[in-house]
Amino acid sequence: LGFDNDVAPWNDVNVRRAMFMLVPQEEIVKRVYFGWAKLATGTYLSNSWAFNPDATQPTYDPQAALKLLDEAGIVPDANGVRLRFTIDDSINFGMREMSQFLQEHWKQFGIEVTVNSIEWGAFTDKVLIRGDFDACIAGGLHGPEPDMFSTFMETGKFRNTYNYSNPRVDELFELARQTADRGTRKEYYG
């Protein structure tokens, strides 16, 4: 799940954090992937040498999430709707089912989602090339080299679909490229 960080309200880190706090990941593993998926607990897969078991991500906490949305001025209107947006997804690998799950789940919080499930070529053009989306469900391969993930996270990189930009993250990726010492690189990637 990702948002276009260049446009409101997604350009507010607390709004993005709130939305992730409204994602019941364990329930998605059970209901969308029938228990076959493994819950991600960090940026890198648990079998990667760069995996950091101490990395954290927002946990499911609807009460705290709604407070963050309220503080950002995203409050329910007269009809109880606080936010409307579209999730684009490709029809691959459970992405459509995850979009539909979130659409249904978020209704209870006053969040109305339109799901736009399209074939991979159209998704690539609309989301990955043109960046024409509010939110999307997307993924990518993680190979044995952790730096491959930089193309998704570094400012201006070709796979940085979400327009994420953080000078410190950019610096850490660059520092990791400047050494061959795996322990040092793991600290930068962690």
Coordinates of N, CA and C in Angstrom, one line a residue:
L1 N 0.9 -1.2 0.0 CA 0.0 0.0 0.0 C 0.9 1.2 0.0
G2 N 0.6 2.1 -0.9 CA 1.4 3.4 -1.0 C 0.5 4.5 -1.4
F3 N 1.0 5.7 -1.1 CA 0.2 6.9 -1.5 C 1.1 7.8 -2.2
D4 N 0.5 8.7 -3.1 CA 1.3 9.7 -3.8 C 1.7 10.8 -2.8
N5 N 2.9 10.8 -2.3 CA 3.4 11.7 -1.3 C 3.5 13.1 -1.7
D6 N 3.3 13.4 -3.0 CA 3.4 14.8 -3.5 C 2.1 15.6 -3.3
V7 N 1.0 14.9 -3.0 CA -0.3 15.6 -3.0 C -1.0 15.4 -1.6
A8 N -1.8 16.4 -1.3 CA -2.5 16.3 0.0 C -3.7 15.3 -0.2
P9 N -4.0 14.6 0.9 CA -3.4 14.7 2.2 C -2.2 13.8 2.5
W10 N -1.8 13.1 1.4 CA -0.7 12.1 1.6 C 0.6 12.7 1.8
N11 N 0.8 14.0 1.5 CA 2.1 14.7 1.8 C 2.3 14.9 3.3
D12 N 1.3 14.6 4.1 CA 1.5 14.7 5.6 C 1.8 13.3 6.1
V13 N 3.0 13.2 6.7 CA 3.5 11.9 7.2 C 2.5 11.3 8.2
N14 N 1.9 12.2 9.0 CA 0.9 11.6 10.0 C -0.3 11.1 9.4
V15 N -0.7 11.6 8.3 CA -1.9 11.0 7.6 C -1.5 9.6 7.1
R16 N -0.3 9.5 6.5 CA 0.1 8.2 6.0 C 0.3 7.2 7.1
R17 N 0.8 7.7 8.2 CA 1.0 6.8 9.4 C -0.4 6.4 9.9
A18 N -1.3 7.3 10.0 CA -2.7 6.9 10.4 C -3.3 5.8 9.5
M19 N -3.1 6.0 8.2 CA -3.7 5.0 7.3 C -3.1 3.6 7.5
F20 N -1.8 3.6 7.7 CA -1.1 2.3 8.0 C -1.6 1.7 9.3
M21 N -1.9 2.6 10.3 CA -2.4 2.1 11.6 C -3.8 1.6 11.5
L22 N -4.4 1.8 10.4 CA -5.8 1.3 10.1 C -5.8 0.0 9.3
V23 N -4.6 -0.5 9.0 CA -4.4 -1.8 8.2 C -4.2 -2.9 9.2
P24 N -5.2 -3.8 9.3 CA -5.0 -5.0 10.2 C -4.3 -6.1 9.4
Q25 N -3.0 -6.0 9.5 CA -2.1 -6.9 8.7 C -2.3 -8.4 9.0
E26 N -2.5 -8.7 10.2 CA -2.7 -10.1 10.5 C -4.0 -10.7 9.9
E27 N -5.0 -9.8 9.9 CA -6.3 -10.2 9.3 C -6.1 -10.4 7.8
I28 N -5.3 -9.5 7.2 CA -5.1 -9.6 5.8 C -4.4 -10.9 5.4
V29 N -3.4 -11.3 6.2 CA -2.7 -12.6 6.0 C -3.7 -13.7 6.1
K30 N -4.6 -13.7 7.0 CA -5.6 -14.7 7.2 C -6.7 -14.7 6.1
R31 N -7.3 -13.5 5.8 CA -8.4 -13.5 4.9 C -8.1 -13.4 3.5
V32 N -7.0 -12.6 3.1 CA -6.7 -12.4 1.7 C -5.7 -13.5 1.2
Y33 N -4.8 -13.9 2.1 CA -3.8 -14.9 1.7 C -4.0 -16.3 2.3
F34 N -5.1 -16.4 3.0 CA -5.5 -17.7 3.6 C -4.4 -18.3 4.5
G35 N -3.6 -17.4 5.2 CA -2.6 -17.9 6.1 C -1.3 -18.3 5.4
W36 N -1.2 -18.2 4.1 CA 0.0 -18.6 3.4 C 1.1 -17.5 3.4
A37 N 0.7 -16.3 3.6 CA 1.7 -15.2 3.6 C 2.4 -15.1 5.0
K38 N 3.6 -14.5 5.0 CA 4.3 -14.2 6.2 C 4.2 -12.7 6.4
L39 N 3.8 -12.3 7.6 CA 3.7 -10.9 7.9 C 5.1 -10.2 7.9
A40 N 5.2 -9.2 7.1 CA 6.5 -8.4 7.0 C 6.7 -7.6 8.3
T41 N 7.9 -7.7 8.8 CA 8.2 -6.9 10.0 C 9.3 -5.9 9.8
G42 N 9.6 -5.6 8.6 CA 10.6 -4.6 8.3 C 10.7 -4.4 6.8
T43 N 11.7 -3.6 6.4 CA 11.9 -3.2 5.1 C 12.4 -4.4 4.2
Y44 N 13.3 -5.2 4.8 CA 13.9 -6.3 4.1 C 13.3 -7.7 4.6
L45 N 13.3 -8.6 3.8 CA 12.8 -10.0 4.1 C 13.6 -10.6 5.3
S46 N 13.0 -11.4 6.1 CA 13.6 -11.9 7.3 C 14.8 -12.8 6.9
N47 N 14.9 -13.3 5.7 CA 16.0 -14.2 5.3 C 17.2 -13.4 4.7
S48 N 17.0 -12.1 4.6 CA 18.1 -11.2 4.0 C 19.1 -10.9 5.1
W49 N 20.4 -10.8 4.7 CA 21.4 -10.4 5.7 C 21.2 -9.0 6.2
A50 N 20.4 -8.2 5.4 CA 20.2 -6.8 5.8 C 19.0 -6.6 6.8
F51 N 18.3 -7.7 7.0 CA 17.1 -7.7 7.9 C 17.4 -7.2 9.3
N52 N 16.6 -6.3 9.8 CA 16.8 -5.7 11.1 C 15.6 -6.1 11.9
P53 N 15.8 -7.1 12.9 CA 14.7 -7.5 13.7 C 14.1 -6.5 14.6
D54 N 14.9 -5.4 14.8 CA 14.4 -4.3 15.7 C 13.7 -3.2 14.9
A55 N 13.6 -3.3 13.6 CA 12.9 -2.3 12.8 C 11.4 -2.3 13.2
T56 N 10.8 -1.2 13.2 CA 9.4 -1.1 13.6 C 8.6 -0.5 12.5
Q57 N 7.3 -0.7 12.5 CA 6.4 -0.1 11.6 C 5.1 0.1 12.4
P58 N 4.3 1.0 11.9 CA 3.0 1.3 12.7 C 2.2 0.0 12.9
T59 N 1.7 -0.1 14.1 CA 0.9 -1.3 14.4 C -0.6 -0.9 14.3
Y60 N -1.5 -1.9 14.2 CA -2.9 -1.6 14.1 C -3.4 -1.0 15.3
D61 N -3.9 0.2 15.2 CA -4.3 1.0 16.4 C -5.3 2.0 15.9
P62 N -6.6 1.6 15.6 CA -7.6 2.5 15.1 C -7.8 3.8 15.9
Q63 N -7.8 3.7 17.2 CA -8.1 4.9 18.1 C -7.0 5.9 17.8
A64 N -5.7 5.5 17.9 CA -4.6 6.4 17.7 C -4.6 7.0 16.2
A65 N -5.0 6.1 15.3 CA -5.1 6.5 13.9 C -6.1 7.6 13.7
L66 N -7.3 7.4 14.2 CA -8.3 8.4 14.1 C -8.0 9.7 14.7
K67 N -7.2 9.7 15.8 CA -6.8 10.9 16.5 C -5.8 11.6 15.6
L68 N -4.9 10.9 14.9 CA -4.0 11.5 14.0 C -4.7 12.2 12.8
L69 N -5.7 11.5 12.3 CA -6.5 12.1 11.2 C -7.2 13.3 11.6
D70 N -7.8 13.3 12.8 CA -8.5 14.4 13.4 C -7.5 15.6 13.5
E71 N -6.3 15.3 14.0 CA -5.3 16.4 14.2 C -4.9 17.0 12.9
A72 N -5.0 16.2 11.8 CA -4.6 16.7 10.5 C -5.8 17.4 9.8
G73 N -6.9 17.5 10.5 CA -8.1 18.1 9.9 C -8.9 17.2 9.0
I74 N -8.7 16.0 9.1 CA -9.5 15.0 8.3 C -10.5 14.4 9.2
V75 N -11.6 15.1 9.3 CA -12.7 14.8 10.2 C -14.0 14.4 9.4
P76 N -14.9 13.6 10.0 CA -16.1 13.2 9.3 C -16.9 14.4 8.9
D77 N -17.5 14.3 7.7 CA -18.5 15.3 7.2 C -19.8 15.0 7.8
A78 N -20.9 15.7 7.4 CA -22.2 15.5 7.9 C -22.7 14.1 7.6
N79 N -22.2 13.4 6.7 CA -22.6 12.0 6.3 C -21.7 11.0 7.0
G80 N -20.7 11.4 7.8 CA -19.8 10.5 8.5 C -18.6 10.1 7.7
V81 N -18.4 10.7 6.6 CA -17.3 10.4 5.7 C -16.1 11.4 6.0
R82 N -15.0 10.8 6.3 CA -13.8 11.7 6.6 C -12.9 11.7 5.4
L83 N -12.9 10.7 4.5 CA -11.9 10.7 3.5 C -12.4 9.8 2.3
R84 N -12.2 10.3 1.1 CA -12.6 9.5 -0.1 C -11.4 9.5 -1.0
F85 N -11.1 8.3 -1.5 CA -10.0 8.2 -2.5 C -10.1 6.9 -3.3
T86 N -9.2 6.7 -4.3 CA -9.2 5.5 -5.1 C -7.9 4.8 -4.8
I87 N -8.0 3.4 -4.7 CA -6.8 2.6 -4.7 C -6.8 1.9 -6.1
D88 N -5.7 2.1 -6.8 CA -5.4 1.4 -8.0 C -4.6 0.2 -7.7
D89 N -4.9 -1.0 -8.3 CA -4.1 -2.2 -8.2 C -4.1 -2.9 -9.5
S90 N -3.1 -3.8 -9.5 CA -3.0 -4.7 -10.6 C -3.8 -6.0 -10.1
I91 N -4.2 -6.8 -11.0 CA -5.0 -7.9 -10.6 C -4.2 -9.1 -10.2
N92 N -2.9 -8.9 -10.0 CA -1.9 -9.9 -9.6 C -1.8 -10.2 -8.1
F93 N -1.4 -11.4 -7.8 CA -0.9 -11.8 -6.5 C -1.7 -11.3 -5.3
G94 N -3.0 -11.3 -5.4 CA -3.9 -10.9 -4.3 C -4.0 -9.4 -4.1
M95 N -3.5 -8.6 -5.0 CA -3.6 -7.1 -4.8 C -5.0 -6.6 -4.9
R96 N -5.8 -7.2 -5.8 CA -7.2 -6.8 -5.9 C -8.0 -7.2 -4.7
E97 N -7.7 -8.4 -4.2 CA -8.4 -8.8 -3.0 C -8.0 -8.0 -1.7
M98 N -6.7 -7.5 -1.7 CA -6.3 -6.7 -0.6 C -7.0 -5.3 -0.7
S99 N -7.1 -4.8 -1.9 CA -7.8 -3.5 -2.1 C -9.2 -3.6 -1.6
Q100 N -9.9 -4.7 -2.0 CA -11.3 -4.9 -1.7 C -11.5 -5.1 -0.2
F101 N -10.5 -5.8 0.5 CA -10.6 -6.0 1.9 C -10.5 -4.6 2.6
L102 N -9.5 -3.8 2.2 CA -9.3 -2.5 2.8 C -10.5 -1.6 2.6
Q103 N -11.1 -1.6 1.4 CA -12.3 -0.9 1.1 C -13.4 -1.2 2.1
E104 N -13.6 -2.4 2.3 CA -14.7 -2.8 3.2 C -14.3 -2.5 4.7
H105 N -13.1 -2.8 5.1 CA -12.6 -2.6 6.4 C -12.7 -1.1 6.8
W106 N -12.2 -0.2 5.9 CA -12.1 1.2 6.3 C -13.5 1.9 6.3
K107 N -14.5 1.3 5.8 CA -15.9 1.9 5.9 C -16.2 2.3 7.3
Q108 N -15.9 1.4 8.3 CA -16.2 1.7 9.7 C -15.6 2.9 10.2
F109 N -14.5 3.4 9.6 CA -13.8 4.6 10.0 C -14.2 5.8 9.2
G110 N -15.2 5.7 8.4 CA -15.6 6.9 7.6 C -14.7 7.1 6.4
I111 N -14.0 6.1 5.9 CA -13.1 6.2 4.8 C -13.8 5.4 3.6
E112 N -14.1 6.2 2.5 CA -14.7 5.6 1.4 C -13.6 5.4 0.3
V113 N -13.5 4.1 -0.1 CA -12.5 3.8 -1.1 C -13.1 3.2 -2.4
T114 N -12.7 3.7 -3.5 CA -13.1 3.2 -4.8 C -11.9 2.3 -5.2
V115 N -12.2 1.1 -5.6 CA -11.1 0.2 -6.0 C -11.1 0.1 -7.6
N116 N -9.9 0.4 -8.1 CA -9.7 0.4 -9.6 C -8.7 -0.7 -9.9
S117 N -9.2 -1.9 -10.2 CA -8.3 -3.1 -10.5 C -8.2 -3.2 -12.0
I118 N -6.9 -3.1 -12.4 CA -6.6 -3.0 -13.9 C -5.5 -4.0 -14.2
E119 N -5.4 -4.4 -15.4 CA -4.4 -5.4 -15.8 C -3.0 -4.7 -15.7
W120 N -2.0 -5.6 -15.7 CA -0.6 -5.1 -15.4 C -0.1 -4.0 -16.3
G121 N -0.4 -4.1 -17.6 CA 0.1 -3.1 -18.5 C -0.5 -1.8 -18.3
A122 N -1.8 -1.7 -18.0 CA -2.5 -0.5 -17.7 C -2.0 0.1 -16.4
F123 N -1.8 -0.8 -15.4 CA -1.3 -0.4 -14.1 C 0.1 0.2 -14.2
T124 N 0.9 -0.4 -15.0 CA 2.3 0.1 -15.2 C 2.3 1.5 -15.8
D125 N 1.4 1.7 -16.8 CA 1.3 3.0 -17.4 C 0.8 4.0 -16.5
K126 N -0.4 3.7 -15.9 CA -1.1 4.7 -15.0 C -0.3 5.0 -13.8
V127 N 0.1 4.0 -13.1 CA 0.7 4.2 -11.7 C 2.2 4.4 -11.8
L128 N 2.9 3.4 -12.4 CA 4.3 3.4 -12.3 C 5.0 4.4 -13.2
I129 N 4.4 4.6 -14.4 CA 5.0 5.6 -15.3 C 4.5 7.0 -15.2
R130 N 3.2 7.1 -15.2 CA 2.6 8.5 -15.1 C 2.4 9.0 -13.7
G131 N 2.4 8.1 -12.7 CA 2.1 8.5 -11.3 C 0.8 9.1 -11.1
D132 N -0.2 8.6 -11.8 CA -1.6 9.1 -11.8 C -2.4 8.2 -10.8
F133 N -2.3 8.5 -9.5 CA -3.0 7.7 -8.5 C -3.1 8.4 -7.2
D134 N -4.1 8.1 -6.4 CA -4.2 8.5 -5.0 C -3.4 7.6 -4.1
A135 N -3.8 6.3 -4.2 CA -3.1 5.2 -3.5 C -3.1 4.0 -4.4
C136 N -2.1 3.1 -4.1 CA -2.0 1.9 -4.9 C -1.5 0.8 -4.1
I137 N -1.8 -0.4 -4.5 CA -1.3 -1.6 -4.0 C -0.3 -2.1 -5.0
A138 N 1.0 -2.2 -4.7 CA 2.0 -2.5 -5.6 C 3.1 -3.3 -4.8
G139 N 4.0 -3.9 -5.5 CA 5.1 -4.7 -4.9 C 6.2 -4.8 -5.9
G140 N 7.3 -5.3 -5.4 CA 8.4 -5.5 -6.2 C 9.3 -6.6 -5.6
L141 N 10.2 -7.1 -6.4 CA 11.1 -8.1 -6.0 C 12.2 -7.6 -5.1
H142 N 12.5 -8.3 -4.1 CA 13.7 -8.1 -3.3 C 14.7 -9.2 -3.6
G143 N 15.8 -8.8 -4.2 CA 16.9 -9.7 -4.5 C 17.8 -9.9 -3.3
P144 N 18.9 -10.6 -3.5 CA 19.9 -10.7 -2.4 C 20.6 -9.5 -2.1
E145 N 20.7 -8.5 -3.0 CA 21.4 -7.2 -2.8 C 20.4 -6.2 -2.2
P146 N 20.5 -5.7 -1.0 CA 19.6 -4.8 -0.4 C 19.5 -3.5 -1.1
D147 N 20.6 -3.1 -1.8 CA 20.6 -1.8 -2.5 C 19.5 -1.7 -3.6
M148 N 19.1 -2.9 -4.1 CA 18.0 -2.9 -5.1 C 16.8 -2.2 -4.6
F149 N 16.6 -2.2 -3.3 CA 15.4 -1.5 -2.8 C 15.5 0.0 -2.8
S150 N 16.7 0.5 -3.0 CA 16.9 1.9 -3.1 C 16.1 2.6 -4.3
T151 N 15.9 1.8 -5.3 CA 15.1 2.4 -6.4 C 13.7 2.7 -6.1
F152 N 13.2 2.0 -5.0 CA 11.8 2.3 -4.5 C 11.8 3.5 -3.5
M153 N 12.9 3.8 -2.9 CA 12.9 4.7 -1.8 C 13.7 6.0 -2.0
E154 N 14.7 6.0 -2.8 CA 15.5 7.2 -2.9 C 14.8 8.3 -3.8
T155 N 15.1 9.5 -3.4 CA 14.5 10.6 -4.1 C 14.8 10.6 -5.6
G156 N 13.8 10.6 -6.4 CA 13.9 10.7 -7.9 C 14.3 9.4 -8.6
K157 N 14.4 8.3 -7.9 CA 14.7 7.0 -8.5 C 13.5 6.5 -9.3
F158 N 13.8 5.7 -10.3 CA 12.7 5.3 -11.3 C 11.6 4.5 -10.7
R159 N 11.8 3.7 -9.7 CA 10.7 2.9 -9.1 C 10.1 3.6 -7.9
N160 N 10.5 4.8 -7.6 CA 10.0 5.6 -6.4 C 8.6 6.1 -6.8
T161 N 7.7 5.2 -7.0 CA 6.3 5.6 -7.5 C 5.6 6.5 -6.5
Y162 N 5.9 6.4 -5.2 CA 5.2 7.1 -4.2 C 5.7 8.5 -4.0
N163 N 6.8 8.9 -4.7 CA 7.4 10.2 -4.6 C 7.9 10.4 -3.2
Y164 N 8.4 9.3 -2.5 CA 9.0 9.5 -1.2 C 10.3 10.2 -1.3
S165 N 10.5 11.1 -0.3 CA 11.8 11.9 -0.3 C 12.2 12.1 1.1
N166 N 13.4 11.6 1.5 CA 13.9 11.8 2.8 C 15.5 11.9 2.6
P167 N 16.0 13.1 2.8 CA 17.5 13.2 2.6 C 18.3 12.3 3.4
R168 N 17.9 11.9 4.6 CA 18.6 11.0 5.5 C 18.6 9.6 4.9
V169 N 17.5 9.2 4.3 CA 17.4 7.8 3.7 C 18.3 7.8 2.5
D170 N 18.2 8.9 1.7 CA 19.1 8.9 0.5 C 20.6 8.8 0.9
E171 N 21.0 9.5 2.0 CA 22.3 9.5 2.5 C 22.7 8.1 2.9
L172 N 21.8 7.4 3.6 CA 22.2 6.1 4.1 C 22.4 5.1 3.0
F173 N 21.5 5.2 2.0 CA 21.7 4.3 0.8 C 23.1 4.6 0.2
E174 N 23.4 5.9 0.0 CA 24.7 6.2 -0.6 C 25.9 5.8 0.3
L175 N 25.8 5.9 1.6 CA 26.9 5.4 2.4 C 27.0 3.9 2.3
A176 N 26.0 3.2 2.2 CA 26.0 1.7 2.1 C 26.7 1.3 0.9
R177 N 26.6 2.1 -0.2 CA 27.2 1.8 -1.5 C 28.7 2.0 -1.4
Q178 N 29.2 2.8 -0.5 CA 30.6 3.1 -0.4 C 31.5 2.2 0.3
T179 N 30.9 1.1 0.9 CA 31.7 0.2 1.6 C 31.4 -1.3 1.2
A180 N 32.3 -2.1 1.3 CA 32.1 -3.5 1.0 C 31.9 -4.3 2.3
D181 N 32.0 -3.7 3.5 CA 31.9 -4.4 4.7 C 30.4 -4.6 5.0
R182 N 30.0 -5.9 5.1 CA 28.6 -6.2 5.3 C 28.0 -5.7 6.6
G183 N 28.8 -5.8 7.6 CA 28.3 -5.3 8.9 C 28.0 -3.8 8.9
T184 N 28.9 -3.0 8.3 CA 28.7 -1.6 8.2 C 27.5 -1.3 7.3
R185 N 27.4 -2.0 6.2 CA 26.3 -1.8 5.2 C 25.0 -2.2 5.9
K186 N 24.9 -3.2 6.8 CA 23.7 -3.6 7.5 C 23.3 -2.5 8.4
E187 N 24.2 -1.8 9.0 CA 23.8 -0.7 9.9 C 23.2 0.4 9.1
Y188 N 23.7 0.7 7.9 CA 23.1 1.7 7.0 C 21.7 1.3 6.5
Y189 N 21.6 0.1 6.1 CA 20.3 -0.4 5.6 C 19.2 -0.6 6.7
G190 N 19.7 -0.8 7.9 CA 18.8 -1.1 9.0 C 18.0 0.1 9.5

